[in-house]
Amino acid sequence: INDKAAPGSTVNKTLDSELFDKAKREYSYTNKRKIELKGVFTAGIGQPPVLEVRDGEGNYVKAVSDEVVQKAERQAVTQQKVLEQLNKTGDTPYSFEELEVNIDPDSFLSIKSINNLRRNVLEQLSSKRVEIADRDKGLDIKKAMKPYLPQLKVRQKASDTEIIAGVRNIEGAEAAISAGADTIYILGDYNYKDNQRLIEAAADLCKQKGCSLYYVLPQITRNHEVKLIEAILKDALGKWADIGIVISNIGHLPLAKGLGVRNIRGNFSLNITNAASANHLEAEGLGSISTSPELSLSQIKDLALRSTAALEGLVYGYLPVMVTEYCPNSTTAECSSCRRQGFRDYGIVDERDKSFKVINMGNCRNLILNSDVLCVFDNLSSIIDSGTSKLRLDFYVENNKEIFDIIEAYKNKLDNLTGALEYDIINSIKEKGFTKGHYFRGID
C-alpha cells in the first residue's frame, strides 16, 4: 500500500490538534457553570439513609438507600466523610451549594451506599429537569407515547416476562429448558462447524419443547466468516424457518435480512443508549433491543418511555470485556496445544488478584470475561419496572446443574415462590464475587 498522496488527490483532514485542544478546553466540565443544589442527608440507626435535593428552579427529588444504617461495632461514619462523598459530583452538571447532614452518633453505613444514593438522586433530578423542559416546549412525551405505553408498563405476571438462556452446548440448552427458560440463545463462537451442529441439535430440542431459538452472532466477523455463517444459517433455516438471529454489530443486519430471517434481535454489543437508536433498529425489523450494559435503571426507564421497541436486559452472567486474537495460552505453550487438548478455559489475574476468565472461542480468538458475575436476583422487580420485558441469563462457564439451579431460582423469584434453597444458590454465587453492573450507577 502506497501511503503517499499523489498531486491533485483529495485529502481529508481527520484531526486538527489545535481545534481538538480548544474544544477539549471549552467543553470540559471544569469550565462549565454548575447547577447549584441544596441537599439534606438523614441517617438514623435501623433506618435506610435518605438524600433530599432541591435545585434553584424548585425541582425536588428524594432517594432512599437499599441499605439500612447499622450501629457501628468499630469505626462510625463521620459527618465529614458523608459530606466528602456527597460532594463528589464530578463531571455531572451539579454541585451542592448547601448540604445538611443529620446522622445518629455511632452509625455505620458503607461508602458505596452513600455514593449510590448521590448517583440515584442526581439521575432522578436530571430526568425531572428534562421532563419539565420538554413540557415547557409543548412536548408532552407521555401523552405522545400513550398508544405504546401498555407494552412498556410493568409486567404483572411472570408469564408475561421472557426468560432467555444463553448457552454454549446442547446439554446447557437441555438444562435451561428443563428449568423453565422460554428462549435459548446459542452463544456463537468461531468454531463454525460446531456451531452448525449445535444449532441443528438445539432446533430439534426447541421444536419438541416449544421454545424459541436464536443464534447469537460473534461480535467480530471478517468477510470470509460472514460467508461461512451465511452458509450454515441457510442450511439451518431450510430445516426450521423459525430460527432467529441476534445481531452483534450493525454489519450483521444485511446478512440477516438477506437470509430472510423472520426473527431478528439486537445484542447488547450494539450499545444502544437512546430511544432514537432503538426506534431506528425496530424500524429496520428488529423484534427486540438489548439495552447497553452501561445504562442505569432510570436511563432505561427514560428509553422505554420514548421508544416502542421491546427491551431486553442481562440479569445474570459474566459480561464480555474484550475479544482478542492474541492467545494468552501461547505464552506458556505451543500454538497448537489448545487443539490437541480440546478447548480449555484460562484466566488473567490483575493487580487486585481478580481473575478474568479467558474463553477459547476457536480460530485463535479468545473472549475475556469480567472478573465478577453480574447478578441482580434481588432487583428483578426494579428491572421489570424499568420497561425491560426480556430477562437474559448468559452461561459461559457454569455446568449443567448450575444452569438449571440459577434459572429455576430466577424463575421462582418472578413467580414469588422463592425459598431458602433459591437464596442459598444466589448467596453461593455472591460469595465468589458479583456485581450489579451499571443498573444502579449508569454512565459516569
C-alpha positions as semicolon CSV with decimal commas, in nm:
position;residue;x (nm);y (nm);z (nm)
1;I;0,000;0,000;0,000
2;N;0,137;0,340;-0,103
3;D;0,057;0,588;0,173
4;K;0,182;0,890;-0,022
5;A;-0,078;1,121;-0,176
6;A;-0,033;1,192;-0,546
7;P;-0,051;1,555;-0,665
8;G;-0,413;1,659;-0,716
9;S;-0,551;1,391;-0,484
10;T;-0,838;1,471;-0,250
11;V;-0,710;1,467;0,107
12;N;-0,942;1,451;0,406
13;K;-0,815;1,602;0,727
14;T;-0,927;1,374;1,012
15;L;-0,764;1,551;1,306
16;D;-0,690;1,912;1,386
17;S;-0,494;1,905;1,710
18;E;-0,536;2,278;1,770
19;L;-0,915;2,261;1,722
20;F;-0,933;1,944;1,930
21;D;-0,746;2,105;2,219
22;K;-0,970;2,413;2,202
23;A;-1,285;2,202;2,211
24;K;-1,147;1,996;2,499
25;R;-1,084;2,312;2,699
26;E;-1,420;2,472;2,624
27;Y;-1,632;2,161;2,677
28;S;-1,452;2,041;2,987
29;Y;-1,688;2,019;3,282
30;T;-1,438;2,225;3,482
31;N;-1,524;2,523;3,260
32;K;-1,899;2,482;3,286
33;R;-2,110;2,664;3,539
34;K;-2,263;2,411;3,771
35;I;-2,628;2,393;3,874
36;E;-2,627;2,467;4,245
37;L;-2,828;2,240;4,472
38;K;-2,948;2,232;4,829
39;G;-2,943;1,892;4,994
40;V;-3,039;1,724;5,319
41;F;-2,897;1,386;5,416
42;T;-3,062;1,197;5,702
43;A;-2,943;0,869;5,853
44;G;-3,077;0,704;6,168
45;I;-2,974;0,367;6,308
46;G;-3,211;0,096;6,192
47;Q;-3,342;0,312;5,905
48;P;-3,231;0,347;5,543
49;P;-3,048;0,675;5,477
50;V;-3,234;0,939;5,274
51;L;-3,099;1,214;5,048
52;E;-3,330;1,502;4,953
53;V;-3,225;1,753;4,688
54;R;-3,375;2,074;4,553
55;D;-3,247;2,291;4,268
56;G;-3,290;2,666;4,216
57;E;-3,594;2,612;3,992
58;G;-3,797;2,440;4,262
59;N;-3,743;2,083;4,142
60;Y;-3,739;1,840;4,435
61;V;-3,633;1,474;4,441
62;K;-3,566;1,219;4,714
63;A;-3,366;0,896;4,711
64;V;-3,383;0,620;4,973
65;S;-3,097;0,372;5,007
66;D;-3,139;-0,004;4,979
67;E;-2,917;-0,042;5,286
68;V;-3,009;0,014;5,650
69;V;-2,787;0,214;5,885
70;Q;-2,620;-0,016;6,138
71;K;-2,480;0,060;6,481
72;A;-2,104;0,080;6,442
73;E;-1,910;-0,200;6,607
74;R;-1,574;-0,034;6,549
75;Q;-1,546;0,283;6,343
76;A;-1,852;0,501;6,291
77;V;-1,901;0,706;5,977
78;T;-1,839;1,074;6,035
79;Q;-2,040;1,372;5,918
80;Q;-1,729;1,496;5,737
81;K;-1,694;1,168;5,546
82;V;-2,057;1,181;5,433
83;L;-2,012;1,542;5,317
84;E;-1,696;1,445;5,131
85;Q;-1,869;1,162;4,940
86;L;-2,185;1,355;4,860
87;N;-1,984;1,647;4,723
88;K;-1,813;1,419;4,465
89;T;-2,043;1,531;4,185
90;G;-1,754;1,502;3,939
91;D;-1,844;1,570;3,575
92;T;-2,218;1,596;3,644
93;P;-2,370;1,942;3,588
94;Y;-2,438;1,976;3,961
95;S;-2,269;2,097;4,277
96;F;-2,400;2,140;4,630
97;E;-2,437;2,499;4,741
98;E;-2,578;2,387;5,075
99;L;-2,561;2,038;5,223
100;E;-2,703;1,947;5,562
101;V;-2,603;1,610;5,714
102;N;-2,805;1,467;6,004
103;I;-2,667;1,135;6,127
104;D;-2,707;0,943;6,453
105;P;-2,390;0,902;6,662
106;D;-2,216;0,564;6,628
107;S;-2,376;0,499;6,289
108;F;-2,222;0,279;6,024
109;L;-2,304;0,277;5,654
110;S;-2,085;0,187;5,361
111;I;-1,920;0,444;5,136
112;K;-2,072;0,256;4,843
113;S;-2,426;0,316;4,975
114;I;-2,357;0,691;5,010
115;N;-2,218;0,708;4,655
116;N;-2,515;0,513;4,516
117;L;-2,755;0,748;4,695
118;R;-2,581;1,050;4,540
119;R;-2,590;0,898;4,189
120;N;-2,953;0,796;4,231
121;V;-3,077;1,137;4,340
122;L;-2,884;1,323;4,068
123;E;-3,017;1,087;3,799
124;Q;-3,371;1,148;3,927
125;L;-3,315;1,522;3,919
126;S;-3,179;1,510;3,563
127;S;-3,481;1,310;3,445
128;K;-3,719;1,553;3,613
129;R;-3,547;1,858;3,463
130;V;-3,559;1,704;3,113
131;E;-3,928;1,615;3,154
132;I;-4,012;1,969;3,265
133;A;-3,805;2,123;2,984
134;D;-3,991;1,910;2,727
135;R;-4,324;2,009;2,880
136;D;-4,228;2,378;2,866
137;K;-4,155;2,334;2,494
138;G;-4,504;2,194;2,446
139;L;-4,384;1,834;2,422
140;D;-4,594;1,605;2,640
141;I;-4,389;1,288;2,594
142;K;-4,622;1,068;2,799
143;K;-4,925;1,182;2,600
144;A;-4,747;1,135;2,268
145;M;-4,640;0,785;2,366
146;K;-4,975;0,685;2,518
147;P;-5,068;0,441;2,236
148;Y;-4,746;0,248;2,302
149;L;-4,726;0,254;2,680
150;P;-4,922;-0,068;2,753
151;Q;-4,644;-0,286;2,614
152;L;-4,385;-0,091;2,810
153;K;-4,553;-0,100;3,152
154;V;-4,466;-0,328;3,440
155;R;-4,527;-0,695;3,369
156;Q;-4,779;-0,810;3,627
157;K;-4,726;-1,182;3,577
158;A;-4,415;-1,393;3,543
159;S;-4,569;-1,550;3,233
160;D;-4,552;-1,208;3,062
161;T;-4,175;-1,191;3,110
162;E;-3,949;-1,386;2,878
163;I;-3,662;-1,582;3,034
164;I;-3,371;-1,616;2,790
165;A;-3,078;-1,854;2,845
166;G;-2,754;-1,807;2,653
167;V;-2,567;-2,139;2,631
168;R;-2,267;-2,292;2,455
169;N;-2,370;-2,658;2,420
170;I;-2,676;-2,879;2,382
171;E;-2,653;-3,007;2,740
172;G;-2,674;-2,648;2,864
173;A;-2,979;-2,590;2,644
174;E;-3,147;-2,902;2,787
175;A;-3,078;-2,786;3,145
176;A;-3,208;-2,436;3,071
177;I;-3,532;-2,561;2,914
178;S;-3,588;-2,806;3,200
179;A;-3,554;-2,517;3,446
180;G;-3,817;-2,310;3,264
181;A;-3,633;-2,097;3,005
182;D;-3,864;-1,962;2,733
183;T;-3,593;-1,892;2,477
184;I;-3,249;-2,036;2,401
185;Y;-2,966;-1,821;2,268
186;I;-2,679;-2,016;2,113
187;L;-2,373;-1,809;2,208
188;G;-2,191;-1,832;1,877
189;D;-1,813;-1,857;1,857
190;Y;-1,566;-1,912;1,574
191;N;-1,596;-2,290;1,554
192;Y;-1,848;-2,268;1,273
193;K;-1,886;-2,639;1,203
194;D;-1,954;-2,699;1,572
195;N;-2,198;-2,408;1,568
196;Q;-2,388;-2,566;1,280
197;R;-2,422;-2,899;1,461
198;L;-2,527;-2,722;1,779
199;I;-2,791;-2,510;1,602
200;E;-2,942;-2,817;1,439
201;A;-2,949;-3,014;1,765
202;A;-3,095;-2,716;1,954
203;A;-3,357;-2,665;1,680
204;D;-3,477;-3,023;1,724
205;L;-3,488;-2,979;2,102
206;C;-3,672;-2,644;2,089
207;K;-3,929;-2,777;1,842
208;Q;-4,003;-3,061;2,084
209;K;-4,025;-2,834;2,388
210;G;-4,199;-2,536;2,224
211;C;-3,914;-2,292;2,291
212;S;-3,779;-2,012;2,073
213;L;-3,425;-2,046;1,937
214;Y;-3,180;-1,772;1,838
215;Y;-2,819;-1,784;1,718
216;V;-2,607;-1,503;1,864
217;L;-2,356;-1,393;1,600
218;P;-1,998;-1,336;1,722
219;Q;-1,917;-0,969;1,781
220;I;-1,627;-0,959;1,535
221;T;-1,671;-1,127;1,195
222;R;-1,448;-1,089;0,891
223;N;-1,586;-1,103;0,536
224;H;-1,493;-1,467;0,478
225;E;-1,652;-1,560;0,811
226;V;-1,977;-1,390;0,715
227;K;-1,995;-1,622;0,415
228;L;-1,945;-1,925;0,642
229;I;-2,218;-1,802;0,877
230;E;-2,449;-1,742;0,582
231;A;-2,396;-2,099;0,461
232;I;-2,468;-2,267;0,794
233;L;-2,772;-2,048;0,860
234;K;-2,916;-2,112;0,514
235;D;-2,897;-2,482;0,588
236;A;-3,047;-2,445;0,937
237;L;-3,329;-2,214;0,819
238;G;-3,414;-2,463;0,549
239;K;-3,486;-2,718;0,823
240;W;-3,662;-2,480;1,064
241;A;-3,763;-2,136;0,940
242;D;-3,833;-2,003;1,290
243;I;-3,466;-1,991;1,395
244;G;-3,385;-1,631;1,490
245;I;-3,064;-1,431;1,478
246;V;-2,921;-1,193;1,739
247;I;-2,704;-0,941;1,557
248;S;-2,394;-0,828;1,747
249;N;-2,284;-0,546;1,518
250;I;-2,472;-0,333;1,267
251;G;-2,297;-0,508;0,978
252;H;-2,489;-0,826;1,061
253;L;-2,823;-0,666;0,968
254;P;-2,784;-0,705;0,588
255;L;-2,685;-1,070;0,645
256;A;-3,000;-1,139;0,849
257;K;-3,224;-0,958;0,601
258;G;-3,060;-1,127;0,303
259;L;-3,132;-1,467;0,455
260;G;-3,495;-1,371;0,506
261;V;-3,475;-1,431;0,881
262;R;-3,816;-1,371;1,040
263;N;-3,693;-1,310;1,393
264;I;-3,406;-1,064;1,445
265;R;-3,291;-0,920;1,778
266;G;-3,014;-0,682;1,881
267;N;-2,732;-0,786;2,114
268;F;-2,604;-0,566;2,398
269;S;-2,281;-0,517;2,200
270;L;-2,476;-0,275;1,975
271;N;-2,452;-0,047;2,281
272;I;-2,797;0,108;2,247
273;T;-2,827;0,401;2,488
274;N;-3,113;0,611;2,350
275;A;-3,462;0,586;2,205
276;A;-3,360;0,720;1,862
277;S;-3,127;0,422;1,809
278;A;-3,380;0,173;1,949
279;N;-3,660;0,308;1,729
280;H;-3,437;0,304;1,421
281;L;-3,345;-0,061;1,474
282;E;-3,707;-0,151;1,540
283;A;-3,799;0,015;1,210
284;E;-3,525;-0,195;1,046
285;G;-3,706;-0,509;1,158
286;L;-3,558;-0,597;1,499
287;G;-3,809;-0,762;1,731
288;S;-3,628;-0,654;2,047
289;I;-3,329;-0,448;2,154
290;S;-3,083;-0,535;2,430
291;T;-3,001;-0,215;2,615
292;S;-2,641;-0,111;2,673
293;P;-2,493;-0,265;2,991
294;E;-2,375;0,087;3,077
295;L;-2,726;0,224;3,132
296;S;-2,877;0,278;3,475
297;L;-3,236;0,182;3,557
298;S;-3,351;0,545;3,537
299;Q;-3,192;0,579;3,192
300;I;-3,358;0,256;3,077
301;K;-3,693;0,387;3,205
302;D;-3,645;0,703;3,001
303;L;-3,556;0,499;2,691
304;A;-3,861;0,275;2,740
305;L;-4,090;0,576;2,773
306;R;-3,963;0,729;2,448
307;S;-3,935;0,408;2,243
308;T;-4,181;0,146;2,124
309;A;-3,912;-0,123;2,099
310;A;-3,929;-0,430;2,325
311;L;-3,631;-0,418;2,561
312;E;-3,401;-0,697;2,675
313;G;-3,165;-0,680;2,972
314;L;-2,888;-0,905;3,101
315;V;-2,971;-1,013;3,457
316;Y;-2,708;-1,283;3,506
317;G;-2,373;-1,371;3,352
318;Y;-2,008;-1,279;3,312
319;L;-2,002;-0,978;3,082
320;P;-1,753;-0,994;2,792
321;V;-1,494;-0,718;2,823
322;M;-1,273;-0,799;2,524
323;V;-1,231;-1,023;2,220
324;T;-0,866;-1,082;2,142
325;E;-0,671;-1,258;1,868
326;Y;-0,374;-1,272;2,100
327;C;-0,394;-1,604;2,279
328;P;-0,269;-1,585;2,640
329;N;-0,201;-1,958;2,630
330;S;0,059;-1,907;2,356
331;T;0,294;-1,755;2,616
332;T;0,308;-2,086;2,804
333;A;0,258;-2,349;2,533
334;E;0,272;-2,412;2,160
335;C;0,001;-2,256;1,948
336;S;-0,144;-2,594;1,858
337;S;-0,182;-2,708;2,222
338;C;-0,544;-2,594;2,255
339;R;-0,636;-2,802;1,952
340;R;-0,463;-3,110;2,087
341;Q;-0,603;-3,077;2,437
342;G;-0,951;-2,956;2,342
343;F;-1,090;-2,621;2,444
344;R;-0,965;-2,513;2,784
345;D;-1,053;-2,206;2,983
346;Y;-0,789;-1,983;3,138
347;G;-0,781;-1,666;3,344
348;I;-0,584;-1,342;3,361
349;V;-0,516;-1,214;3,714
350;D;-0,493;-0,839;3,767
351;E;-0,309;-0,641;4,035
352;R;-0,603;-0,682;4,276
353;D;-0,586;-1,059;4,239
354;K;-0,911;-1,061;4,040
355;S;-0,930;-1,336;3,779
356;F;-1,072;-1,250;3,437
357;K;-1,179;-1,574;3,270
358;V;-1,044;-1,633;2,919
359;I;-1,269;-1,844;2,698
360;N;-1,121;-2,010;2,390
361;M;-1,362;-1,919;2,108
362;G;-1,179;-2,106;1,832
363;N;-0,993;-1,972;1,527
364;C;-0,722;-1,832;1,759
365;R;-0,964;-1,589;1,923
366;N;-1,038;-1,555;2,292
367;L;-1,316;-1,393;2,488
368;I;-1,216;-1,224;2,814
369;L;-1,495;-1,209;3,072
370;N;-1,537;-0,974;3,365
371;S;-1,393;-1,098;3,694
372;D;-1,725;-1,074;3,881
373;V;-2,053;-1,218;3,761
374;L;-2,348;-0,986;3,702
375;C;-2,625;-1,095;3,940
376;V;-2,935;-0,882;4,000
377;F;-3,154;-1,155;4,150
378;D;-3,261;-0,924;4,434
379;N;-3,364;-0,645;4,196
380;L;-3,567;-0,824;3,928
381;S;-3,883;-0,628;4,003
382;S;-3,697;-0,298;3,962
383;I;-3,556;-0,410;3,626
384;I;-3,901;-0,514;3,502
385;D;-4,040;-0,183;3,630
386;S;-3,788;-0,005;3,405
387;G;-3,967;-0,140;3,098
388;T;-3,747;-0,447;3,040
389;S;-3,964;-0,745;2,947
390;K;-3,695;-0,990;2,832
391;L;-3,457;-1,113;3,101
392;R;-3,138;-1,274;2,974
393;L;-2,903;-1,508;3,161
394;D;-2,575;-1,600;2,986
395;F;-2,379;-1,911;3,080
396;Y;-2,017;-1,933;2,963
397;V;-1,853;-2,123;3,249
398;E;-2,137;-2,278;3,452
399;N;-2,201;-2,652;3,450
400;N;-2,542;-2,800;3,365
401;K;-2,657;-2,824;3,728
402;E;-2,563;-2,461;3,791
403;I;-2,751;-2,354;3,478
404;F;-3,061;-2,539;3,594
405;D;-3,041;-2,410;3,953
406;I;-2,982;-2,047;3,858
407;I;-3,261;-2,029;3,601
408;E;-3,502;-2,204;3,838
409;A;-3,411;-1,958;4,114
410;Y;-3,475;-1,659;3,887
411;K;-3,797;-1,816;3,760
412;N;-3,920;-1,875;4,117
413;K;-3,827;-1,519;4,208
414;L;-4,055;-1,393;3,931
415;D;-4,334;-1,622;4,048
416;N;-4,288;-1,518;4,414
417;L;-4,201;-1,877;4,503
418;T;-3,854;-1,802;4,637
419;G;-3,746;-2,012;4,933
420;A;-3,432;-2,088;5,131
421;L;-3,290;-2,307;4,852
422;E;-3,300;-2,023;4,597
423;Y;-3,130;-1,784;4,837
424;D;-2,863;-2,045;4,914
425;I;-2,790;-2,076;4,540
426;I;-2,770;-1,700;4,489
427;N;-2,563;-1,647;4,806
428;S;-2,310;-1,906;4,687
429;I;-2,276;-1,704;4,365
430;K;-2,234;-1,376;4,552
431;E;-1,966;-1,521;4,779
432;K;-1,742;-1,571;4,474
433;G;-1,775;-1,205;4,382
434;F;-2,060;-1,037;4,199
435;T;-2,165;-0,704;4,054
436;K;-2,493;-0,530;3,977
437;G;-2,331;-0,367;3,675
438;H;-2,442;-0,016;3,587
439;Y;-2,808;-0,070;3,671
440;F;-2,766;0,136;3,986
441;R;-2,478;0,353;3,864
442;G;-2,517;0,447;3,499
443;I;-2,260;0,603;3,268
444;D;-2,009;0,808;3,465
